[in-house]
Amino acid sequence: MHVLLVEDNALVASGVKAGLQLQGFGVDVVGCAAQADAAIKSSHFDVCVLDLGLPDEDGLHLLARWRKQGVEVPVLVLTARDAVGQRIEGLQTGLVKPFDLHELAARLHALLRRAAGRSVDWIVLGDVRVDLAAGRALRDARLVDLSRREWALLRALLQSPGRVLNMEQLRDSLYGYSQDVESNAVNVHVHHLRRKLGTDIVETVRGVGFRLGRSQDQEAQ
């Protein structure tokens, strides 16, 4: 899962980034609305964690502007504001500082579930069961060991069921938009994911990219 963290407090941003990375998230950090605008326009993100107290623009104004521009990335709001109205407004879509990193991760999973139209974290893909919240994948009821990049690839595909993700979007999800990687890096991870979970777990769309395979996918009951 590729997260854009918009937070101007460097210490808070560093702690949140490190905590989310330990739980398998890929995180890019920007410190103001202008940088957030540039990042959203130049990269693919699965979700945004947005602080309201930005130095150059109020976070709610930034979010409203994104929605008017057609930016549909799910957003989780962070706020340290003490006003009751602001707390209620923030709690509807996010967390009030200080917060627990495990709770933040859980909120991100729930936000992405809703965005993808799912009601549970367990997803069934043929003989594969995936628990996004716990970071577990089972094939024929046996736990499969996936690397951090393989998890990032699988999450990106699961969060966009039916959509074709191009190489640039997948590279951003796996490595972050600021990193330079080898041109065949995504193909290598697709190969490993297919070897571990089955050749039809990822479908190649020639000349475009990849999408989630196995048309019989469904939520676990």
Tab-separated table of N, CA and C in Angstrom, residues 108-218:
chain	number	residue	atom	x	y	z
A	108	LEU	N	-6.459	2.937	8.212
A	108	LEU	CA	-6.097	2.954	6.793
A	108	LEU	C	-6.657	1.734	6.076
A	109	HIS	N	-6.549	0.568	6.707
A	109	HIS	CA	-7.119	-0.642	6.106
A	109	HIS	C	-8.632	-0.507	5.946
A	110	ALA	N	-9.293	0.017	6.971
A	110	ALA	CA	-10.749	0.174	6.903
A	110	ALA	C	-11.142	1.172	5.815
A	111	LEU	N	-10.377	2.258	5.702
A	111	LEU	CA	-10.656	3.267	4.680
A	111	LEU	C	-10.524	2.683	3.281
A	112	LEU	N	-9.498	1.868	3.077
A	112	LEU	CA	-9.289	1.258	1.768
A	112	LEU	C	-10.310	0.173	1.476
A	113	ARG	N	-10.753	-0.527	2.518
A	113	ARG	CA	-11.833	-1.503	2.325
A	113	ARG	C	-13.077	-0.818	1.792
A	114	ARG	N	-13.445	0.293	2.426
A	114	ARG	CA	-14.640	1.015	1.993
A	114	ARG	C	-14.470	1.541	0.576
A	115	ALA	N	-13.276	2.049	0.276
A	115	ALA	CA	-13.033	2.586	-1.064
A	115	ALA	C	-13.125	1.500	-2.125
A	116	ALA	N	-12.748	0.272	-1.760
A	116	ALA	CA	-12.791	-0.842	-2.710
A	116	ALA	C	-14.134	-1.571	-2.675
A	117	GLY	N	-15.059	-1.119	-1.795
A	117	GLY	CA	-16.372	-1.736	-1.728
A	117	GLY	C	-16.398	-3.055	-0.982
A	118	ARG	N	-15.413	-3.263	-0.079
A	118	ARG	CA	-15.382	-4.499	0.687
A	118	ARG	C	-15.812	-4.232	2.115
A	119	SER	N	-16.303	-5.275	2.804
A	119	SER	CA	-16.727	-5.128	4.195
A	119	SER	C	-15.843	-5.898	5.161
A	120	VAL	N	-14.932	-6.742	4.657
A	120	VAL	CA	-14.056	-7.533	5.511
A	120	VAL	C	-12.654	-7.500	4.939
A	121	ASP	N	-11.672	-7.858	5.786
A	121	ASP	CA	-10.283	-7.876	5.342
A	121	ASP	C	-9.908	-9.174	4.641
A	122	TRP	N	-10.554	-10.298	4.987
A	122	TRP	CA	-10.254	-11.562	4.329
A	122	TRP	C	-10.793	-11.540	2.903
A	123	ILE	N	-9.935	-11.866	1.947
A	123	ILE	CA	-10.330	-11.930	0.544
A	123	ILE	C	-9.957	-13.303	0.008
A	124	VAL	N	-10.877	-13.930	-0.706
A	124	VAL	CA	-10.651	-15.258	-1.271
A	124	VAL	C	-10.409	-15.132	-2.770
A	125	LEU	N	-9.313	-15.720	-3.235
A	125	LEU	CA	-8.965	-15.749	-4.652
A	125	LEU	C	-8.644	-17.192	-5.011
A	126	GLY	N	-9.652	-17.967	-5.358
A	126	GLY	CA	-9.429	-19.383	-5.637
A	126	GLY	C	-8.946	-20.110	-4.398
A	127	ASP	N	-7.750	-20.699	-4.467
A	127	ASP	CA	-7.204	-21.416	-3.321
A	127	ASP	C	-6.355	-20.521	-2.430
A	128	VAL	N	-6.407	-19.213	-2.674
A	128	VAL	CA	-5.628	-18.250	-1.895
A	128	VAL	C	-6.560	-17.411	-1.034
A	129	ARG	N	-6.196	-17.251	0.256
A	129	ARG	CA	-6.911	-16.373	1.171
A	129	ARG	C	-5.940	-15.305	1.650
A	130	VAL	N	-6.373	-14.055	1.578
A	130	VAL	CA	-5.506	-12.941	1.939
A	130	VAL	C	-6.151	-12.148	3.067
A	131	ASP	N	-5.405	-11.932	4.141
A	131	ASP	CA	-5.849	-11.108	5.263
A	131	ASP	C	-5.012	-9.836	5.230
A	132	LEU	N	-5.569	-8.759	4.693
A	132	LEU	CA	-4.816	-7.521	4.532
A	132	LEU	C	-4.425	-6.898	5.865
A	133	ALA	N	-5.331	-6.923	6.827
A	133	ALA	CA	-5.058	-6.273	8.106
A	133	ALA	C	-3.917	-6.955	8.851
A	134	ALA	N	-3.913	-8.287	8.843
A	134	ALA	CA	-2.879	-9.043	9.560
A	134	ALA	C	-1.637	-9.273	8.718
A	135	GLY	N	-1.710	-8.984	7.422
A	135	GLY	CA	-0.559	-9.204	6.555
A	135	GLY	C	-0.254	-10.671	6.367
A	136	ARG	N	-1.295	-11.468	6.109
A	136	ARG	CA	-1.106	-12.915	5.915
A	136	ARG	C	-1.732	-13.356	4.599
A	137	ALA	N	-1.048	-14.288	3.936
A	137	ALA	CA	-1.594	-14.913	2.733
A	137	ALA	C	-1.467	-16.424	2.891
A	138	LEU	N	-2.547	-17.134	2.620
A	138	LEU	CA	-2.545	-18.592	2.719
A	138	LEU	C	-2.918	-19.183	1.370
A	139	ARG	N	-2.222	-20.255	0.990
A	139	ARG	CA	-2.552	-20.991	-0.217
A	139	ARG	C	-2.770	-22.441	0.166
A	140	ASP	N	-3.941	-22.956	-0.144
A	140	ASP	CA	-4.323	-24.303	0.306
A	140	ASP	C	-4.157	-24.423	1.809
A	141	ALA	N	-4.550	-23.362	2.527
A	141	ALA	CA	-4.536	-23.296	3.996
A	141	ALA	C	-3.124	-23.260	4.579
A	142	ARG	N	-2.110	-23.078	3.751
A	142	ARG	CA	-0.736	-22.993	4.231
A	142	ARG	C	-0.231	-21.561	4.109
A	143	LEU	N	0.414	-21.097	5.166
A	143	LEU	CA	0.917	-19.733	5.181
A	143	LEU	C	2.015	-19.570	4.132
A	144	VAL	N	1.913	-18.481	3.360
A	144	VAL	CA	2.888	-18.187	2.316
A	144	VAL	C	3.745	-17.005	2.761
A	145	ASP	N	5.061	-17.170	2.649
A	145	ASP	CA	5.986	-16.119	3.040
A	145	ASP	C	6.180	-15.155	1.873
A	146	LEU	N	5.693	-13.923	2.032
A	146	LEU	CA	5.831	-12.904	0.997
A	146	LEU	C	6.788	-11.808	1.474
A	147	SER	N	7.614	-11.321	0.567
A	147	SER	CA	8.507	-10.216	0.891
A	147	SER	C	7.704	-8.925	0.991
A	148	ARG	N	8.342	-7.867	1.504
A	148	ARG	CA	7.650	-6.586	1.651
A	148	ARG	C	7.187	-6.050	0.296
A	149	ARG	N	8.029	-6.192	-0.736
A	149	ARG	CA	7.651	-5.718	-2.063
A	149	ARG	C	6.522	-6.556	-2.657
A	150	GLU	N	6.550	-7.849	-2.436
A	150	GLU	CA	5.481	-8.722	-2.941
A	150	GLU	C	4.157	-8.377	-2.279
A	151	TRP	N	4.198	-8.055	-0.977
A	151	TRP	CA	2.991	-7.624	-0.285
A	151	TRP	C	2.487	-6.306	-0.850
A	152	ALA	N	3.413	-5.389	-1.106
A	152	ALA	CA	3.014	-4.095	-1.665
A	152	ALA	C	2.349	-4.272	-3.023
A	153	LEU	N	2.886	-5.173	-3.841
A	153	LEU	CA	2.294	-5.453	-5.151
A	153	LEU	C	0.906	-6.061	-4.998
A	154	LEU	N	0.783	-7.051	-4.127
A	154	LEU	CA	-0.507	-7.712	-3.933
A	154	LEU	C	-1.546	-6.733	-3.395
A	155	ARG	N	-1.156	-5.891	-2.443
A	155	ARG	CA	-2.086	-4.911	-1.888
A	155	ARG	C	-2.550	-3.923	-2.946
A	156	ALA	N	-1.613	-3.462	-3.759
A	156	ALA	CA	-1.982	-2.500	-4.803
A	156	ALA	C	-3.025	-3.089	-5.744
A	157	LEU	N	-2.863	-4.345	-6.107
A	157	LEU	CA	-3.816	-4.999	-7.005
A	157	LEU	C	-5.152	-5.236	-6.311
A	158	LEU	N	-5.102	-5.645	-5.047
A	158	LEU	CA	-6.334	-5.914	-4.306
A	158	LEU	C	-7.129	-4.634	-4.051
A	159	GLN	N	-6.432	-3.521	-3.889
A	159	GLN	CA	-7.127	-2.264	-3.637
A	159	GLN	C	-7.762	-1.687	-4.898
A	160	SER	N	-7.410	-2.254	-6.055
A	160	SER	CA	-7.971	-1.756	-7.322
A	160	SER	C	-8.549	-2.907	-8.132
A	161	PRO	N	-9.534	-3.650	-7.577
A	161	PRO	CA	-10.064	-4.820	-8.282
A	161	PRO	C	-10.691	-4.437	-9.619
A	162	GLY	N	-10.296	-5.148	-10.679
A	162	GLY	CA	-10.835	-4.887	-11.999
A	162	GLY	C	-10.092	-3.817	-12.778
A	163	ARG	N	-9.271	-3.019	-12.089
A	163	ARG	CA	-8.526	-1.958	-12.760
A	163	ARG	C	-7.169	-2.460	-13.226
A	164	VAL	N	-6.712	-1.919	-14.342
A	164	VAL	CA	-5.369	-2.210	-14.829
A	164	VAL	C	-4.439	-1.122	-14.301
A	165	LEU	N	-3.389	-1.528	-13.602
A	165	LEU	CA	-2.399	-0.591	-13.091
A	165	LEU	C	-1.179	-0.638	-14.000
A	166	ASN	N	-0.733	0.523	-14.452
A	166	ASN	CA	0.425	0.534	-15.337
A	166	ASN	C	1.718	0.416	-14.535
A	167	MET	N	2.825	0.307	-15.243
A	167	MET	CA	4.112	0.080	-14.585
A	167	MET	C	4.479	1.230	-13.653
A	168	GLU	N	4.196	2.449	-14.057
A	168	GLU	CA	4.530	3.600	-13.230
A	168	GLU	C	3.748	3.584	-11.919
A	169	GLN	N	2.464	3.267	-11.986
A	169	GLN	CA	1.651	3.203	-10.775
A	169	GLN	C	2.156	2.115	-9.841
A	170	LEU	N	2.499	0.960	-10.392
A	170	LEU	CA	2.975	-0.131	-9.554
A	170	LEU	C	4.354	0.167	-8.978
A	171	ARG	N	5.226	0.787	-9.751
A	171	ARG	CA	6.532	1.166	-9.208
A	171	ARG	C	6.370	2.131	-8.038
A	172	ASP	N	5.430	3.076	-8.179
A	172	ASP	CA	5.191	4.015	-7.089
A	172	ASP	C	4.688	3.293	-5.843
A	173	SER	N	3.787	2.327	-6.022
A	173	SER	CA	3.242	1.587	-4.892
A	173	SER	C	4.306	0.751	-4.196
A	174	LEU	N	5.260	0.231	-4.966
A	174	LEU	CA	6.285	-0.638	-4.406
A	174	LEU	C	7.466	0.125	-3.825
A	175	TYR	N	7.833	1.239	-4.453
A	175	TYR	CA	9.083	1.898	-4.080
A	175	TYR	C	8.925	3.352	-3.658
A	176	GLY	N	7.783	3.968	-3.939
A	176	GLY	CA	7.645	5.388	-3.672
A	176	GLY	C	8.017	6.190	-4.903
A	177	TYR	N	7.422	7.352	-5.034
A	177	TYR	CA	7.592	8.098	-6.279
A	177	TYR	C	8.955	8.747	-6.405
A	178	SER	N	9.724	8.847	-5.318
A	178	SER	CA	11.005	9.546	-5.379
A	178	SER	C	12.190	8.619	-5.630
A	179	GLN	N	11.952	7.319	-5.743
A	179	GLN	CA	13.044	6.372	-5.900
A	179	GLN	C	13.199	5.944	-7.355
A	180	ASP	N	14.460	5.804	-7.769
A	180	ASP	CA	14.772	5.265	-9.085
A	180	ASP	C	14.997	3.767	-8.952
A	181	VAL	N	14.330	2.981	-9.782
A	181	VAL	CA	14.461	1.529	-9.717
A	181	VAL	C	14.707	0.988	-11.116
A	182	GLU	N	15.182	-0.240	-11.176
A	182	GLU	CA	15.442	-0.859	-12.466
A	182	GLU	C	14.132	-1.074	-13.221
A	183	SER	N	14.209	-1.030	-14.537
A	183	SER	CA	13.010	-1.075	-15.372
A	183	SER	C	12.244	-2.382	-15.245
A	184	ASN	N	12.938	-3.481	-14.892
A	184	ASN	CA	12.270	-4.784	-14.811
A	184	ASN	C	11.881	-5.162	-13.394
A	185	ALA	N	11.979	-4.205	-12.445
A	185	ALA	CA	11.739	-4.530	-11.036
A	185	ALA	C	10.325	-5.054	-10.799
A	186	VAL	N	9.322	-4.398	-11.396
A	186	VAL	CA	7.937	-4.831	-11.199
A	186	VAL	C	7.733	-6.226	-11.772
A	187	ASN	N	8.284	-6.487	-12.947
A	187	ASN	CA	8.147	-7.810	-13.563
A	187	ASN	C	8.741	-8.909	-12.683
A	188	VAL	N	9.853	-8.599	-12.030
A	188	VAL	CA	10.486	-9.574	-11.136
A	188	VAL	C	9.553	-9.916	-9.982
A	189	HIS	N	8.937	-8.907	-9.383
A	189	HIS	CA	8.039	-9.158	-8.251
A	189	HIS	C	6.757	-9.870	-8.703
A	190	VAL	N	6.266	-9.553	-9.892
A	190	VAL	CA	5.113	-10.272	-10.435
A	190	VAL	C	5.457	-11.750	-10.603
A	191	HIS	N	6.642	-12.027	-11.118
A	191	HIS	CA	7.083	-13.414	-11.295
A	191	HIS	C	7.095	-14.160	-9.960
A	192	HIS	N	7.679	-13.529	-8.921
A	192	HIS	CA	7.757	-14.183	-7.611
A	192	HIS	C	6.367	-14.381	-6.999
A	193	LEU	N	5.491	-13.394	-7.183
A	193	LEU	CA	4.142	-13.510	-6.628
A	193	LEU	C	3.384	-14.645	-7.309
A	194	ARG	N	3.529	-14.777	-8.603
A	194	ARG	CA	2.880	-15.869	-9.324
A	194	ARG	C	3.434	-17.225	-8.891
A	195	ARG	N	4.728	-17.283	-8.667
A	195	ARG	CA	5.346	-18.549	-8.245
A	195	ARG	C	4.819	-18.989	-6.885
A	196	LYS	N	4.564	-18.030	-5.995
A	196	LYS	CA	4.140	-18.362	-4.636
A	196	LYS	C	2.625	-18.558	-4.507
A	197	LEU	N	1.837	-17.773	-5.272
A	197	LEU	CA	0.375	-17.795	-5.107
A	197	LEU	C	-0.375	-18.358	-6.306
A	198	GLY	N	0.347	-18.707	-7.380
A	198	GLY	CA	-0.321	-19.251	-8.558
A	198	GLY	C	-0.173	-18.322	-9.746
A	199	THR	N	-0.043	-18.912	-10.922
A	199	THR	CA	0.238	-18.116	-12.116
A	199	THR	C	-0.898	-17.167	-12.497
A	200	ASP	N	-2.132	-17.485	-12.061
A	200	ASP	CA	-3.265	-16.640	-12.454
A	200	ASP	C	-3.627	-15.595	-11.405
A	201	ILE	N	-2.761	-15.401	-10.399
A	201	ILE	CA	-3.045	-14.396	-9.376
A	201	ILE	C	-2.912	-12.982	-9.943
A	202	VAL	N	-2.036	-12.825	-10.947
A	202	VAL	CA	-1.833	-11.535	-11.612
A	202	VAL	C	-2.029	-11.721	-13.111
A	203	GLU	N	-2.869	-10.895	-13.689
A	203	GLU	CA	-3.130	-10.962	-15.132
A	203	GLU	C	-2.353	-9.872	-15.857
A	204	THR	N	-1.660	-10.246	-16.919
A	204	THR	CA	-0.944	-9.281	-17.736
A	204	THR	C	-1.865	-8.708	-18.806
A	205	VAL	N	-1.905	-7.407	-18.905
A	205	VAL	CA	-2.638	-6.731	-19.979
A	205	VAL	C	-1.575	-6.120	-20.887
A	206	ARG	N	-1.343	-6.754	-22.005
A	206	ARG	CA	-0.212	-6.396	-22.857
A	206	ARG	C	-0.238	-4.930	-23.278
A	207	GLY	N	0.908	-4.306	-23.135
A	207	GLY	CA	1.050	-2.918	-23.522
A	207	GLY	C	0.499	-1.923	-22.525
A	208	VAL	N	-0.112	-2.434	-21.435
A	208	VAL	CA	-0.716	-1.525	-20.454
A	208	VAL	C	-0.119	-1.746	-19.071
A	209	GLY	N	-0.270	-2.959	-18.526
A	209	GLY	CA	0.222	-3.232	-17.189
A	209	GLY	C	-0.333	-4.527	-16.641
A	210	PHE	N	-0.749	-4.510	-15.380
A	210	PHE	CA	-1.235	-5.706	-14.707
A	210	PHE	C	-2.518	-5.401	-13.938
A	211	ARG	N	-3.310	-6.451	-13.719
A	211	ARG	CA	-4.468	-6.332	-12.842
A	211	ARG	C	-4.634	-7.629	-12.068
A	212	LEU	N	-5.482	-7.561	-11.048
A	212	LEU	CA	-5.743	-8.735	-10.240
A	212	LEU	C	-6.378	-9.820	-11.097
A	213	GLY	N	-5.865	-11.045	-10.987
A	213	GLY	CA	-6.413	-12.150	-11.759
A	213	GLY	C	-7.503	-12.881	-11.008
A	214	ARG	N	-7.877	-14.045	-11.521
A	214	ARG	CA	-8.882	-14.903	-10.897
A	214	ARG	C	-10.233	-14.192	-10.791
A	215	SER	N	-11.023	-14.308	-11.828
A	215	SER	CA	-12.306	-13.604	-11.884
A	215	SER	C	-13.287	-14.078	-10.830
A	216	GLN	N	-12.966	-15.236	-10.187
A	216	GLN	CA	-13.891	-15.749	-9.170
A	216	GLN	C	-13.619	-15.170	-7.800
A	217	ASP	N	-12.815	-14.099	-7.701
A	217	ASP	CA	-12.494	-13.553	-6.389
A	217	ASP	C	-13.746	-13.076	-5.678
A	218	GLN	N	-13.746	-13.248	-4.349
A	218	GLN	CA	-14.880	-12.817	-3.532
A	218	GLN	C	-14.418	-12.621	-2.101
